[in-house]
Amino acid sequence: MVLETINENLCVNKLVATKKDMIMIEGDMIVPDSKPDILNTICTSGVVCVYKKEVLDEKVRIDGNINTCIMYLADDTQDKVRGINTSLDFSEMIPITNAKEGMESIIQTKLKSIECKVINGRKVGIKATLEVDIKIYTKEDVEIVNNLPNAEGIQMLKEDLRVNSLVGMGENKIYTKDNISIDNIDNLAEILKTDIAIVDKDVKVSYNKILAKAEARVKIMYLTEDNRVNSIDTKIPIVGFIDIPNVTEENICDTDYEIKNMIIKPNAPEEHSIYIELEMGVSAIVYEEKQINLIQDLYSPCENLEFKKKKITTITNKQSRKEIKQIREKIEVDGIENKNIIDVDVNPMIEKQDNIANRIVYTGSLEINFILSNQELQMEVRNSKIPFEYTVDGVEDSENVNSRLDMEVANQDFIVQEGGMVTSNIDLVMNSDMYRNTNMNIMNEIQTNGEREAEDYSLILYIVKKGDTLWQIAKRYGSTIDDIVRTNGIEDENKINPGQKLFIPRYVKAGISYA
């Protein structure tokens, strides 16, 4: 006979595969006829755009391009600084075990390095390395048995759990455009370098909608018609909605941003401005925290019970933290004295993560590239590195915690001192996301199948072995925890010791002994 059950629904966002990989992208570029020959390159920068991601069977496909800016020294009589822009396209198939077509994914790409090599005065080779972090998910709806009404005498082992149930996932495209003003005295000749970073991320959750807000920090270095190098640093707002049914303010939301396409071009010289247009992709995963009373095991002292058991993995204790880490260091930079700092790139990298006791320790470094000029406007690049350590404290059972750390450069300031020393003042926004995987035993199709075979005793003596619990002992001998506790005068049912002697009574119901 199938027993009546009380059930609760839970949606599990199951992580089925993860992979971190490096993608090598190479290509050649011919210098346009309108540009002078290249004597040597000064620096190369790039912005990654990913316009298509697709999960296939046992692999993931990523299509995009790297918008590349090459600043170089022209091979002419005046040795002028010039710039060329190109798009380095890529399409990559990355093998990943257990991936299936139609599964959801979170794929993060980061430009690890980009460099340019002069092949001849009219041709350059570009080599870039992309760091790719892939997570593949599948959604599974499960029913959890909470209780058995009208099942008198059935013993149930329950556990209170707080889990994060998936509410929904969604994505949208956001378009933003702006005209960035430059100095009125500057007649822009060409763009030398472009950097774009998504910063100041925020999210507001309302009924059925996610409001995603962020800013695109845009840094552009440009050449004027009178052969001066200048730069502009500004922010462009990014605002968009994602529709996800049944979302409420109490839910927890993760968002990810990526640049899909971009256009940057100078306006007419008399406008003293640069036009920028961005197509952004924003995705959201929303969870609700649920308190469930899960049946881990059950039995009947007087009847045979049959049921199916399934193990699932879900997430719990999901939380996010945001903190500012200040880095105040003096670094030595060769050849920086008597030079003007035109621009500084700060690239934070995590090299190691240690989950120790109740904390997570990240070890990393700031890769710093100084672009300098002298009085003759000759440009050069100097590199330095600042190691740092960041600790997230108060993380319970950190050894079993999954975590992700996103870093944003909020502020940066560099002061050149005598002897080639540079005082660095850098503020990093540390966004950490943490959760713990938990395994649950899910029961279903519970039914009775006749009376339990009778035993020839009414009371036995049992000596506790290492690892025993009262639940295991009671289930083995067809008794109950309550009966054993009452018979032996046990004060705490969770504390029994190896070698302890226990009297195990048969189950007694309504004055009837099952002996």
Coordinates of C-alpha atoms in Angstrom, one line a residue, residues 202-505:
D202 CA 24.5 46.9 -8.4
V203 CA 21.2 45.0 -8.6
K204 CA 17.7 45.8 -7.4
V205 CA 15.1 43.0 -7.2
S206 CA 11.4 43.7 -7.5
Y207 CA 8.4 41.6 -8.3
N208 CA 9.1 39.7 -11.6
K209 CA 12.0 42.0 -12.5
I210 CA 15.7 42.5 -12.0
L211 CA 17.1 46.0 -12.4
A212 CA 20.8 45.6 -13.3
K213 CA 22.9 48.8 -12.9
A214 CA 26.6 49.3 -13.5
E215 CA 29.0 51.7 -15.2
A216 CA 31.5 51.3 -18.0
R217 CA 34.7 53.0 -17.1
V218 CA 36.2 54.1 -20.4
K219 CA 39.9 55.3 -20.7
I220 CA 41.0 56.6 -24.1
M221 CA 44.4 57.8 -25.0
Y222 CA 44.5 59.9 -28.2
L223 CA 46.9 61.8 -30.5
T224 CA 46.1 65.5 -31.4
E225 CA 46.7 67.0 -34.8
D226 CA 49.6 69.1 -33.3
N227 CA 51.3 65.8 -32.2
R228 CA 50.4 65.9 -28.5
V229 CA 49.3 62.8 -26.5
N230 CA 46.3 63.3 -24.1
S231 CA 43.8 61.0 -22.4
I232 CA 40.3 61.0 -21.1
D233 CA 38.8 58.9 -18.2
T234 CA 35.0 58.8 -17.8
K235 CA 32.1 56.5 -16.9
I236 CA 29.0 55.7 -18.9
P237 CA 25.9 54.4 -17.1
I238 CA 24.6 50.9 -17.9
V239 CA 20.9 50.2 -16.9
G240 CA 18.7 47.3 -18.0
F241 CA 15.9 45.0 -16.9
I242 CA 15.7 41.2 -16.8
D243 CA 12.3 39.6 -16.6
I244 CA 12.2 36.5 -14.3
P245 CA 8.8 35.2 -13.1
N246 CA 8.1 35.0 -9.3
V247 CA 11.2 37.1 -8.3
T248 CA 10.7 39.0 -5.1
E249 CA 12.8 41.5 -3.0
E250 CA 13.7 38.8 -0.5
N251 CA 15.5 36.7 -3.2
I252 CA 19.3 36.5 -3.7
C253 CA 20.5 37.5 -7.2
D254 CA 23.8 36.9 -9.0
T255 CA 24.5 39.1 -12.1
D256 CA 27.3 38.9 -14.7
Y257 CA 28.1 41.4 -17.4
E258 CA 30.0 41.1 -20.7
I259 CA 30.7 43.3 -23.6
K260 CA 29.2 41.9 -26.8
N261 CA 30.1 44.6 -29.3
M262 CA 31.6 48.1 -29.3
I263 CA 32.1 51.1 -31.6
I264 CA 34.5 53.9 -30.7
K265 CA 35.3 56.6 -33.3
P266 CA 36.2 60.3 -33.3
N267 CA 33.5 62.8 -34.2
A268 CA 34.2 65.7 -36.5
P269 CA 37.2 67.7 -35.2
E270 CA 35.2 70.8 -34.4
E271 CA 33.0 68.7 -32.0
H272 CA 36.0 67.8 -29.7
S273 CA 34.4 64.5 -28.8
I274 CA 34.6 60.7 -29.2
Y275 CA 31.5 58.6 -30.0
I276 CA 31.2 55.3 -28.1
E277 CA 28.5 52.7 -28.3
L278 CA 28.4 49.5 -26.3
E279 CA 26.2 46.4 -26.6
M280 CA 26.2 44.7 -23.2
G281 CA 25.0 41.2 -22.2
V282 CA 23.7 40.9 -18.6
S283 CA 22.6 37.6 -17.0
A284 CA 21.0 36.9 -13.7
I285 CA 20.5 33.8 -11.5
V286 CA 18.0 34.2 -8.7
Y287 CA 17.6 32.0 -5.5
E288 CA 15.3 31.9 -2.6
E289 CA 16.3 30.6 0.8
K290 CA 14.1 27.8 2.1
Q291 CA 13.9 26.1 5.4
I292 CA 13.0 22.5 4.9
N293 CA 12.5 19.6 7.3
L294 CA 13.9 16.7 5.4
I295 CA 13.3 13.0 6.1
Q296 CA 16.7 11.4 6.0
D297 CA 15.5 7.8 6.9
L298 CA 12.5 6.0 8.2
Y299 CA 11.3 2.6 9.3
S300 CA 8.4 0.9 11.0
P301 CA 8.9 -1.4 14.0
C302 CA 5.9 -3.5 13.0
E303 CA 5.7 -3.3 9.2
N304 CA 8.0 -3.6 6.3
L305 CA 8.5 -0.3 4.5
E306 CA 9.8 0.0 0.9
F307 CA 10.8 3.3 -0.7
K308 CA 13.1 4.7 -3.3
K309 CA 16.0 7.0 -2.3
K310 CA 17.8 9.5 -4.5
K311 CA 20.8 11.6 -3.6
I312 CA 20.9 15.2 -4.9
T313 CA 23.4 18.0 -4.5
T314 CA 22.2 21.6 -3.9
I315 CA 23.6 24.8 -2.5
T316 CA 23.3 26.3 0.9
N317 CA 24.6 29.3 2.9
K318 CA 24.9 31.5 -0.2
Q319 CA 26.2 34.9 0.6
S320 CA 28.0 37.9 -0.9
R321 CA 30.5 40.4 0.6
K322 CA 31.8 43.7 -0.7
E323 CA 34.9 45.3 0.7
I324 CA 37.5 48.0 -0.2
K325 CA 41.1 46.9 0.0
Q326 CA 43.6 49.7 0.1
I327 CA 47.1 49.1 -1.3
R328 CA 49.7 51.7 -0.3
E329 CA 53.1 50.7 -1.6
K330 CA 56.3 52.3 -2.8
I331 CA 57.8 50.6 -5.9
E332 CA 60.9 51.2 -7.8
V333 CA 60.5 51.8 -11.5
D334 CA 63.6 52.0 -13.7
G335 CA 63.9 55.0 -16.0
I336 CA 60.8 56.8 -14.6
E337 CA 62.6 59.9 -13.3
N338 CA 62.2 63.1 -15.4
K339 CA 59.4 61.4 -17.3
N340 CA 55.7 62.3 -17.5
I341 CA 53.2 59.6 -16.7
I342 CA 50.7 59.5 -19.6
D343 CA 48.7 56.5 -18.4
V344 CA 48.8 53.6 -16.0
D345 CA 47.1 50.3 -16.4
V346 CA 46.5 48.3 -13.2
N347 CA 45.5 44.7 -13.7
P348 CA 44.7 42.7 -10.5
M349 CA 45.3 38.9 -10.7
I350 CA 44.6 36.1 -8.2
E351 CA 47.4 33.5 -8.2
K352 CA 46.4 31.3 -5.3
Q353 CA 43.5 30.5 -3.0
D354 CA 43.7 28.8 0.4
N355 CA 40.6 27.8 2.4
I356 CA 42.0 27.6 6.0
A357 CA 40.0 27.1 9.2
N358 CA 37.3 29.8 9.1
R359 CA 38.8 32.0 6.4
I360 CA 39.7 32.2 2.8
V361 CA 43.1 33.7 1.8
Y362 CA 43.7 35.0 -1.7
T363 CA 47.2 35.6 -2.8
G364 CA 47.7 37.8 -5.9
S365 CA 49.5 40.7 -7.5
L366 CA 48.8 44.0 -9.3
E367 CA 50.4 44.1 -12.7
I368 CA 51.2 47.7 -13.4
N369 CA 52.1 49.2 -16.8
F370 CA 53.3 52.8 -16.9
I371 CA 53.2 54.6 -20.2
L372 CA 55.7 57.5 -20.1
S373 CA 56.9 60.3 -22.3
N374 CA 60.0 62.6 -22.1
Q375 CA 60.3 66.2 -23.2
E376 CA 60.7 65.2 -26.8
L377 CA 57.4 63.3 -26.6
Q378 CA 59.1 60.0 -27.0
M379 CA 56.9 57.2 -25.5
E380 CA 57.9 54.1 -23.6
V381 CA 56.4 51.5 -21.3
R382 CA 57.7 50.4 -17.9
N383 CA 56.3 47.5 -15.9
S384 CA 56.1 46.7 -12.2
K385 CA 54.3 44.4 -9.9
I386 CA 52.9 44.7 -6.4
P387 CA 52.1 41.5 -4.5
F388 CA 49.0 41.5 -2.1
E389 CA 47.0 39.2 0.1
Y390 CA 43.3 39.4 0.8
T391 CA 41.5 37.5 3.6
V392 CA 37.8 36.8 4.0
D393 CA 37.3 36.1 7.7
G394 CA 34.4 34.4 9.5
V395 CA 33.7 31.7 6.9
E396 CA 32.3 28.7 8.7
D397 CA 33.7 25.4 7.5
S398 CA 35.7 27.2 4.8
E399 CA 37.3 24.0 3.6
N400 CA 34.0 23.0 2.0
V401 CA 33.1 26.5 0.7
N402 CA 33.0 27.3 -3.0
S403 CA 34.0 30.9 -3.6
R404 CA 34.5 33.4 -6.4
L405 CA 36.3 36.8 -6.1
D406 CA 35.8 39.6 -8.6
M407 CA 38.0 42.7 -8.3
E408 CA 37.5 46.2 -9.6
V409 CA 40.0 49.1 -9.5
A410 CA 38.1 51.9 -7.9
N411 CA 40.8 54.5 -7.6
Q412 CA 44.5 54.8 -8.5
D413 CA 47.1 57.4 -7.9
F414 CA 50.9 57.4 -8.5
I415 CA 53.4 60.0 -7.4
V416 CA 57.0 59.9 -8.7
Q417 CA 59.7 60.6 -6.2
E418 CA 63.4 60.9 -6.3
G419 CA 65.5 57.9 -7.1
G420 CA 62.9 56.3 -9.4
M421 CA 60.5 55.4 -6.5
V422 CA 56.8 55.6 -7.1
T423 CA 54.2 56.0 -4.3
S424 CA 51.2 53.9 -5.3
N425 CA 47.7 54.5 -3.8
I426 CA 45.2 51.9 -5.1
D427 CA 41.7 51.0 -4.0
L428 CA 40.4 47.6 -5.0
V429 CA 36.7 46.7 -4.7
M430 CA 36.7 43.0 -3.6
N431 CA 33.4 41.3 -4.4
S432 CA 33.3 37.8 -3.0
D433 CA 30.5 35.3 -3.6
M434 CA 30.4 32.1 -1.4
Y435 CA 28.2 29.0 -1.1
R436 CA 28.4 25.5 0.2
N437 CA 27.3 22.3 -1.6
T438 CA 25.2 19.9 0.5
N439 CA 24.0 16.4 -0.3
M440 CA 20.4 15.4 0.4
N441 CA 18.7 12.0 0.4
I442 CA 15.3 12.4 -1.2
M443 CA 12.7 9.7 -0.6
N444 CA 9.6 8.9 -2.7
E445 CA 7.2 6.1 -3.5
I446 CA 6.9 5.0 0.2
Q447 CA 4.7 2.0 0.8
T448 CA 4.1 -0.8 3.3
N449 CA 4.7 -4.4 2.3
G450 CA 3.3 -6.7 5.1
E451 CA 4.2 -7.1 8.7
R452 CA 7.7 -7.1 9.9
E453 CA 9.0 -10.6 10.9
A454 CA 8.6 -11.2 14.6
E455 CA 11.6 -11.7 16.9
D456 CA 11.9 -14.0 19.8
Y457 CA 12.7 -11.4 22.4
S458 CA 11.1 -8.6 24.3
L459 CA 14.3 -7.1 25.7
I460 CA 18.0 -7.5 24.7
L461 CA 21.3 -6.2 26.0
Y462 CA 23.4 -4.3 23.4
I463 CA 26.9 -3.0 23.8
V464 CA 27.5 0.2 21.9
K465 CA 30.2 0.1 19.2
K466 CA 32.2 3.0 17.8
G467 CA 30.1 5.0 15.3
D468 CA 26.7 3.8 16.6
T469 CA 23.7 6.1 16.9
L470 CA 20.5 5.4 18.7
W471 CA 18.7 5.7 15.4
Q472 CA 20.8 2.9 13.9
I473 CA 20.3 0.7 16.9
A474 CA 16.6 1.3 17.2
K475 CA 16.1 0.6 13.5
R476 CA 18.1 -2.6 13.6
Y477 CA 16.2 -4.1 16.4
G478 CA 12.7 -2.8 15.6
S479 CA 12.6 -0.5 18.6
T480 CA 12.3 3.3 18.9
I481 CA 14.7 6.0 20.2
D482 CA 12.0 7.1 22.7
D483 CA 11.7 3.5 24.1
I484 CA 15.5 3.1 24.4
V485 CA 15.9 6.5 26.1
R486 CA 13.1 5.8 28.6
T487 CA 14.3 2.3 29.4
N488 CA 17.9 3.3 30.0
G489 CA 17.4 6.7 31.5
I490 CA 19.5 8.5 28.8
E491 CA 19.6 12.2 29.2
D492 CA 20.9 13.2 25.8
E493 CA 19.9 10.9 22.9
N494 CA 22.8 12.2 20.8
K495 CA 25.4 11.1 23.4
I496 CA 26.2 7.4 23.7
N497 CA 29.7 6.0 24.2
P498 CA 31.4 2.9 22.9
G499 CA 31.2 0.1 25.4
Q500 CA 28.0 1.5 27.0
K501 CA 25.4 -1.2 27.8
L502 CA 21.9 -0.6 26.6
F503 CA 18.7 -2.5 27.1
I504 CA 16.7 -2.6 23.9
P505 CA 13.0 -3.1 24.3

